[in-house]
Every structure is written in structure tokens, then in C-alpha cells.
Amino acid sequence: MFCFQFINSYASLFYIAFLQNVEYENGIFGLGAEYRDSCGTDGRCMSQLSFQLLVMMIIKPLTKFCFDVLLPIGMTLFCRYYKQHFSKEKLKKKRKKSKKKTTTTTTDDARDDFIAAERSKAGLEDFTLMEYSEKVIQFGYIMLFAAGFPLAPLIAIITNVCDIRVDAGRLLRLYRRPVSFRAQDIGMWEKIVQFLSLIGVVTNAFLIAFTSQWGQSKGIVNQLWIIIAFENICFVAKYIIAFFIPDMPSELKDAMADEKHWIKKTVIQFHEKRPKTADKISLQLVDELASSSKLVSSNSNVESTRV
């Protein structure tokens, strides 16, 4: 699924950045001279790339807002209109039959109406899969073409801040609240993010060397040296930062070790106090109880299997 989204989201940007200004004798794919394409008389594709990236980073959140907010609101208003105008006769008959209602029955009816209203709401389907896919695609826009549009991170911050409030409204009011599951990590999405980070170094090096006006004036030999120098500097900096910043903080490691020790101690003390009635607890069971303190659900890698 992500491979399809990768091609669908980034194909036009790769074409503008690296293929649009290439001169073909017989046009693109040999289709004829009329199928030639260029970046204008000055041969600058960086401005077109920046504008294309700006449009894609603004239009996609707008379409998501219309689909996630305006559509459910319209469906809710339609359901209310239908209930008010087409269910009046049913309500009248129900009221005639239940004239002698007590306070308890009124409360029960209100509760049943609330449950029925919640059940009538649309489901979120696979909410986490959609959100992960959207955020990773946006991360790819920033990483792969940061040299072409430096304002992309700022636009991403603004749209994500708004998206947080939109998703909160969806979860609380517009959609049926989903069942939550604990996860150990983000699964396969971590490898996809690492892949985009590595590819982003290469694409930005080529953008600086071949697409930018500064790089085009250097010659092919200097352009290759620019690519090699840029890639090596970025990769060395990445591995240095990864070496000094651990994946798990030391405070968290100490807390997990203390919790494991406490669980073992509690189980052993319980076994010593009741030696006759309690079953023998093996060390394997103690380790299992200690590992269960992490509270990791069995569905932790559902997202990774579906990517």
C-alpha cells in the first residue's frame, strides 16, 4: 500500500526536479518533438518544484478536512432532519402508549436514546493506519525536497497543530469512539521513516548539485564532488547523533529493572507465606509475570503487518 502511495505522491515532484529539464532529441520516450518539456527559457525547475510542493502540502490537508469534518457534519444534520420530519408519527404513538411513565423510565429512555445515537455514528475504520500513512507521506515531502522548499517544515507544523484538534473532535463527537490497543512501537513505519531519511539525503544532494542554479554553474565534475561531500557529511552527522542519543533513556531502563525486581520479590514472598496451599511457581512463570508489566498488547504489530 505504501509503495502505491509513494509513487502517487512523489512521482510529479521527482519528474519536475530531475526529468523535466532534460533535453530529448525525439521527445519523452521517443514520442516526437512535440512531447518535449522544459522549465522555461531560464531552465530553472526549482521554482516550479517549490510551487508544486506548496500546493500539495496545502491541498491534501484541505481535502482531509472536508472528508473528516464537513462530510460527517452533513450526515449528522441529515439524520436529525430525517428523525424530526419522518418519525413524528412513531413518536406520537409511542407517547400515547406510555403516558404513565415514571422518572426511572424517563431516565432509562434518555440513556437508551444516547446509546442509540452513539451507535448510529459512523465508524472510524482503521484510524491509526490512515493517520500513520498521512503523517509519513508528509514527512517524505519535507525530507525528500527540503532543499527545494525550505518553508515545508513550517507548513507541516501549522497543519499538524490544526489536525490534532480536528482528530480530537472526530473522536469525541462525530464518529463512534474506537477501541484502543496498546502497542510496543510503531512497527514497520519506523523502517519506512528511516528509508525516507536515507533517500532524502540523496535527493537533496542531487537537487543542490543538478537542479539549483548554483549547482548547474559548477560543471559535472564539481557537481559529483558536491553530491559526495553532502552525503558523507549528512550520514556521518546522523550516525554520531544516533550514537550519543540512546533509543531508551537510562531512567526508563532503571524503572523497568526496578519493576521487574519488585514483581519477582512479591511473587517469592507470596510463595513463602503459603507453602502448602500455593502451587509451585517456577522461575519461568516469574519471568513471564515480570515481562507482562510492560503492558504490551498482542496487537502491537497489527499496523506493521497491514503496511
Coordinates of C-alpha atoms in Angstrom, one line a residue:
M1 CA 0.0 0.0 0.0
F2 CA 2.7 2.5 0.9
C3 CA 4.6 1.7 -2.4
F4 CA 1.5 2.9 -4.3
Q5 CA 1.2 6.0 -2.1
F6 CA 4.9 6.7 -2.5
I7 CA 4.6 6.7 -6.3
N8 CA 1.3 8.6 -6.4
S9 CA 2.6 11.3 -4.0
Y10 CA 6.1 11.9 -5.2
A11 CA 6.2 11.0 -8.9
S12 CA 5.3 14.5 -10.1
L13 CA 7.9 16.1 -7.8
F14 CA 10.7 13.7 -9.0
Y15 CA 9.7 14.5 -12.6
I16 CA 9.9 18.3 -12.1
A17 CA 13.2 18.0 -10.1
F18 CA 15.2 15.7 -12.3
L19 CA 13.5 14.9 -15.6
Q20 CA 11.6 17.9 -16.8
N21 CA 14.6 19.9 -17.9
V22 CA 16.3 17.0 -19.7
E23 CA 16.7 17.6 -23.4
Y24 CA 15.4 14.7 -25.5
E25 CA 16.0 14.5 -29.3
N26 CA 12.7 12.8 -30.1
G27 CA 10.8 13.9 -27.1
I28 CA 10.0 11.9 -24.0
F29 CA 10.1 8.1 -24.6
G30 CA 10.7 8.9 -28.3
L31 CA 7.1 10.1 -28.8
G32 CA 8.1 13.0 -31.0
A33 CA 9.5 16.5 -30.8
E34 CA 6.1 17.9 -29.7
Y35 CA 6.3 15.9 -26.4
R36 CA 9.4 17.8 -25.2
D37 CA 9.1 19.6 -21.8
S38 CA 11.2 22.2 -20.1
C39 CA 11.4 24.5 -17.2
G40 CA 11.1 27.7 -19.2
T41 CA 13.6 29.9 -21.0
D42 CA 15.8 30.3 -18.0
G43 CA 15.8 26.5 -17.3
R44 CA 15.1 26.9 -13.6
C45 CA 13.0 24.0 -12.3
M46 CA 13.5 24.8 -8.6
S47 CA 10.7 27.4 -8.6
Q48 CA 8.2 25.0 -10.2
L49 CA 9.2 22.4 -7.7
S50 CA 8.7 24.8 -4.8
F51 CA 5.2 25.8 -6.1
Q52 CA 4.2 22.2 -6.7
L53 CA 5.3 21.2 -3.2
L54 CA 3.4 24.1 -1.7
V55 CA 0.2 23.2 -3.4
M56 CA 0.4 19.5 -2.4
M57 CA 1.1 20.3 1.2
I58 CA -1.9 22.7 1.4
I59 CA -4.4 20.9 -0.8
K60 CA -4.1 17.5 0.9
P61 CA -5.0 18.8 4.4
L62 CA -7.9 20.7 3.0
T63 CA -9.4 17.6 1.3
K64 CA -8.8 15.7 4.5
F65 CA -10.7 18.4 6.5
C66 CA -13.6 18.2 4.1
F67 CA -13.8 14.4 4.3
D68 CA -13.3 14.1 8.0
V69 CA -15.3 17.1 9.3
L70 CA -17.7 18.5 6.7
L71 CA -19.0 15.1 5.5
P72 CA -19.8 13.7 9.0
I73 CA -21.5 17.0 10.0
G74 CA -23.6 16.8 6.8
M75 CA -24.6 13.2 7.5
T76 CA -25.4 14.1 11.1
L77 CA -27.7 17.0 10.1
F78 CA -29.4 14.8 7.5
C79 CA -30.1 12.1 10.1
R80 CA -31.5 14.7 12.5
Y81 CA -33.7 16.2 9.8
Y82 CA -35.0 12.7 8.9
K83 CA -35.8 11.9 12.5
Q84 CA -37.6 15.2 13.1
H85 CA -39.8 15.1 9.9
F86 CA -40.3 11.4 9.2
S87 CA -40.5 9.9 12.7
K88 CA -43.1 12.2 14.3
E89 CA -45.9 9.7 13.8
K90 CA -43.9 7.0 15.5
L91 CA -43.1 9.3 18.4
K92 CA -46.7 10.2 18.9
K93 CA -47.8 6.6 19.0
K94 CA -45.1 5.9 21.5
R95 CA -46.1 8.8 23.7
K96 CA -49.8 7.7 23.7
K97 CA -48.9 4.2 24.8
S98 CA -46.5 5.4 27.6
K99 CA -48.5 8.3 29.2
K100 CA -47.9 6.9 32.7
K101 CA -44.2 7.0 32.8
T102 CA -42.1 7.3 36.0
T103 CA -38.9 9.2 36.5
T104 CA -36.9 5.9 36.3
T105 CA -38.3 5.0 32.9
T106 CA -37.7 8.5 31.6
T107 CA -34.0 8.2 32.7
D108 CA -33.8 4.8 31.0
D109 CA -35.3 6.2 27.8
A110 CA -32.7 9.0 27.8
R111 CA -29.9 6.5 28.3
D112 CA -31.2 4.3 25.5
D113 CA -31.6 7.3 23.2
F114 CA -28.0 8.3 24.0
I115 CA -26.7 4.8 23.3
A116 CA -28.7 4.6 20.1
A117 CA -27.3 8.0 18.9
E118 CA -23.8 6.8 19.6
R119 CA -24.4 3.6 17.8
S120 CA -25.8 5.4 14.7
K121 CA -22.5 7.3 14.3
A122 CA -20.1 6.2 11.6
G123 CA -17.1 4.1 12.5
L124 CA -13.5 5.3 12.1
E125 CA -12.4 2.1 10.3
D126 CA -8.6 1.8 10.7
F127 CA -7.9 5.2 12.2
T128 CA -4.2 4.6 13.1
L129 CA -3.4 3.2 9.6
M130 CA -4.8 6.3 7.9
E131 CA -3.0 8.7 10.3
Y132 CA 0.3 7.0 10.0
S133 CA 0.1 7.0 6.3
E134 CA -0.8 10.6 6.1
K135 CA 2.0 11.7 8.5
V136 CA 4.6 9.6 6.8
I137 CA 3.7 11.0 3.4
Q138 CA 4.0 14.5 4.8
F139 CA 7.4 13.6 6.4
G140 CA 8.5 12.4 2.9
Y141 CA 7.6 15.8 1.4
I142 CA 9.9 17.5 4.0
M143 CA 12.8 15.1 3.8
L144 CA 12.9 14.4 0.1
F145 CA 12.6 18.0 -1.1
A146 CA 13.7 20.2 1.7
A147 CA 16.2 22.0 -0.5
G148 CA 13.5 22.9 -3.0
F149 CA 11.1 24.4 -0.4
P150 CA 12.6 25.3 3.0
L151 CA 9.2 26.5 4.3
A152 CA 7.8 23.0 4.2
P153 CA 8.5 22.2 7.9
L154 CA 6.7 25.4 8.9
I155 CA 3.6 24.5 6.9
A156 CA 3.8 20.9 8.3
I157 CA 3.8 22.3 11.9
I158 CA 0.8 24.5 11.3
T159 CA -1.3 21.8 9.6
N160 CA -0.4 19.2 12.3
V161 CA -1.4 21.5 15.1
C162 CA -4.8 22.0 13.3
D163 CA -5.1 18.3 12.6
I164 CA -4.7 17.5 16.3
R165 CA -7.8 19.5 17.1
V166 CA -9.7 18.1 14.1
D167 CA -8.9 14.5 15.1
A168 CA -9.9 15.2 18.7
G169 CA -13.3 16.5 17.5
R170 CA -13.7 13.4 15.3
L171 CA -13.0 11.0 18.2
L172 CA -15.3 12.7 20.7
R173 CA -18.3 14.0 18.7
L174 CA -18.5 13.0 15.0
Y175 CA -17.5 9.3 15.0
R176 CA -18.1 6.3 17.2
R177 CA -15.3 6.1 19.6
P178 CA -12.9 3.3 18.6
V179 CA -11.4 0.6 20.9
S180 CA -7.8 1.5 21.9
F181 CA -5.0 -1.0 21.9
R182 CA -1.5 -0.7 23.4
A183 CA 1.4 -1.0 21.0
Q184 CA 5.1 -1.6 21.7
D185 CA 6.3 0.6 18.9
I186 CA 5.2 2.0 15.5
G187 CA 6.1 -1.3 13.8
M188 CA 7.1 -1.2 10.1
W189 CA 6.5 2.5 9.9
E190 CA 9.9 3.0 11.7
K191 CA 11.7 1.3 8.8
I192 CA 9.8 3.4 6.3
V193 CA 10.7 6.6 8.1
Q194 CA 14.4 5.5 8.1
F195 CA 14.2 4.7 4.4
L196 CA 12.8 8.2 3.7
S197 CA 15.5 9.8 5.7
L198 CA 18.2 8.0 3.8
I199 CA 16.7 8.7 0.4
G200 CA 16.1 12.3 1.4
V201 CA 19.9 12.8 1.8
V202 CA 20.5 11.6 -1.7
T203 CA 17.6 13.5 -3.3
N204 CA 18.6 16.8 -1.6
A205 CA 22.2 16.3 -2.7
F206 CA 21.1 15.9 -6.3
L207 CA 18.8 18.9 -6.0
I208 CA 21.6 21.1 -4.9
A209 CA 24.0 19.8 -7.5
F210 CA 21.9 19.4 -10.6
T211 CA 18.6 21.3 -10.1
S212 CA 19.6 24.5 -8.3
Q213 CA 21.0 27.4 -10.4
W214 CA 24.2 27.4 -8.2
G215 CA 24.9 23.8 -8.9
Q216 CA 24.3 24.0 -12.6
S217 CA 27.1 26.5 -13.0
K218 CA 29.7 24.2 -11.4
G219 CA 30.2 21.6 -14.1
I220 CA 29.7 17.9 -14.0
V221 CA 32.9 17.0 -12.0
N222 CA 32.2 19.6 -9.3
Q223 CA 28.6 18.5 -9.1
L224 CA 29.6 15.0 -8.4
W225 CA 32.0 16.2 -5.7
I226 CA 29.2 18.3 -4.2
I227 CA 27.0 15.1 -4.0
I228 CA 29.7 13.0 -2.4
A229 CA 30.6 15.7 0.2
F230 CA 27.0 16.4 1.1
E231 CA 26.0 12.8 1.5
N232 CA 29.1 11.9 3.6
I233 CA 28.6 14.9 5.9
C234 CA 24.9 14.1 6.5
F235 CA 25.5 10.4 7.1
V236 CA 28.4 11.0 9.5
A237 CA 26.4 13.5 11.4
K238 CA 23.4 11.1 11.6
Y239 CA 25.5 8.2 13.0
I240 CA 27.2 10.5 15.5
I241 CA 23.9 11.8 16.8
A242 CA 22.5 8.2 16.9
F243 CA 25.5 7.0 18.9
F244 CA 25.2 9.7 21.6
I245 CA 21.4 9.6 21.9
P246 CA 20.2 6.2 23.1
D247 CA 17.0 4.6 21.9
M248 CA 15.8 4.1 25.5
P249 CA 16.6 6.7 28.3
S250 CA 18.6 5.4 31.3
E251 CA 15.8 6.5 33.6
L252 CA 13.3 4.2 31.8
K253 CA 15.7 1.3 31.9
D254 CA 16.2 1.7 35.6
A255 CA 12.4 2.0 36.2
M256 CA 11.8 -1.2 34.2
A257 CA 14.5 -3.1 36.1
D258 CA 13.1 -1.9 39.5
E259 CA 9.6 -3.0 38.5
K260 CA 10.8 -6.4 37.4
H261 CA 12.7 -6.9 40.7
W262 CA 9.6 -5.8 42.7
I263 CA 7.4 -8.3 40.9
K264 CA 9.9 -11.1 41.5
K265 CA 10.2 -10.2 45.1
T266 CA 6.4 -10.1 45.6
V267 CA 5.8 -13.4 43.9
I268 CA 8.5 -15.1 46.0
Q269 CA 7.2 -13.7 49.3
F270 CA 3.7 -14.8 48.4
H271 CA 5.0 -18.3 47.7
E272 CA 7.0 -18.4 51.0
K273 CA 3.9 -17.4 53.1
R274 CA 1.7 -20.1 51.7
P275 CA 4.0 -23.1 51.0
K276 CA 1.3 -25.7 51.5
T277 CA -1.7 -24.3 49.6
A278 CA 0.1 -22.3 46.9
D279 CA 1.3 -24.1 43.8
K280 CA 4.9 -24.2 43.0
I281 CA 5.8 -21.1 40.9
S282 CA 8.7 -21.7 38.5
L283 CA 11.2 -19.1 37.6
Q284 CA 9.8 -19.2 34.1
L285 CA 6.4 -18.0 35.4
V286 CA 8.1 -15.3 37.4
D287 CA 9.9 -14.0 34.2
E288 CA 6.6 -14.1 32.4
L289 CA 4.9 -12.0 35.1
A290 CA 7.8 -9.6 35.1
S291 CA 7.6 -9.2 31.3
S292 CA 3.9 -8.7 31.5
S293 CA 4.5 -5.5 33.4
K294 CA 5.3 -3.8 30.2
L295 CA 1.6 -4.0 29.3
V296 CA 2.2 -4.7 25.6
S297 CA -0.8 -5.9 23.8
S298 CA -0.8 -8.8 21.5
N299 CA -2.0 -6.5 18.7
S300 CA 1.2 -4.4 18.9
N301 CA 2.3 -5.2 15.4
V302 CA -1.1 -5.1 13.6
E303 CA -0.2 -1.9 11.8
S304 CA 3.2 -3.3 10.6
T305 CA 1.5 -6.4 9.1
R306 CA -1.0 -4.3 7.2
V307 CA 1.6 -1.9 5.7

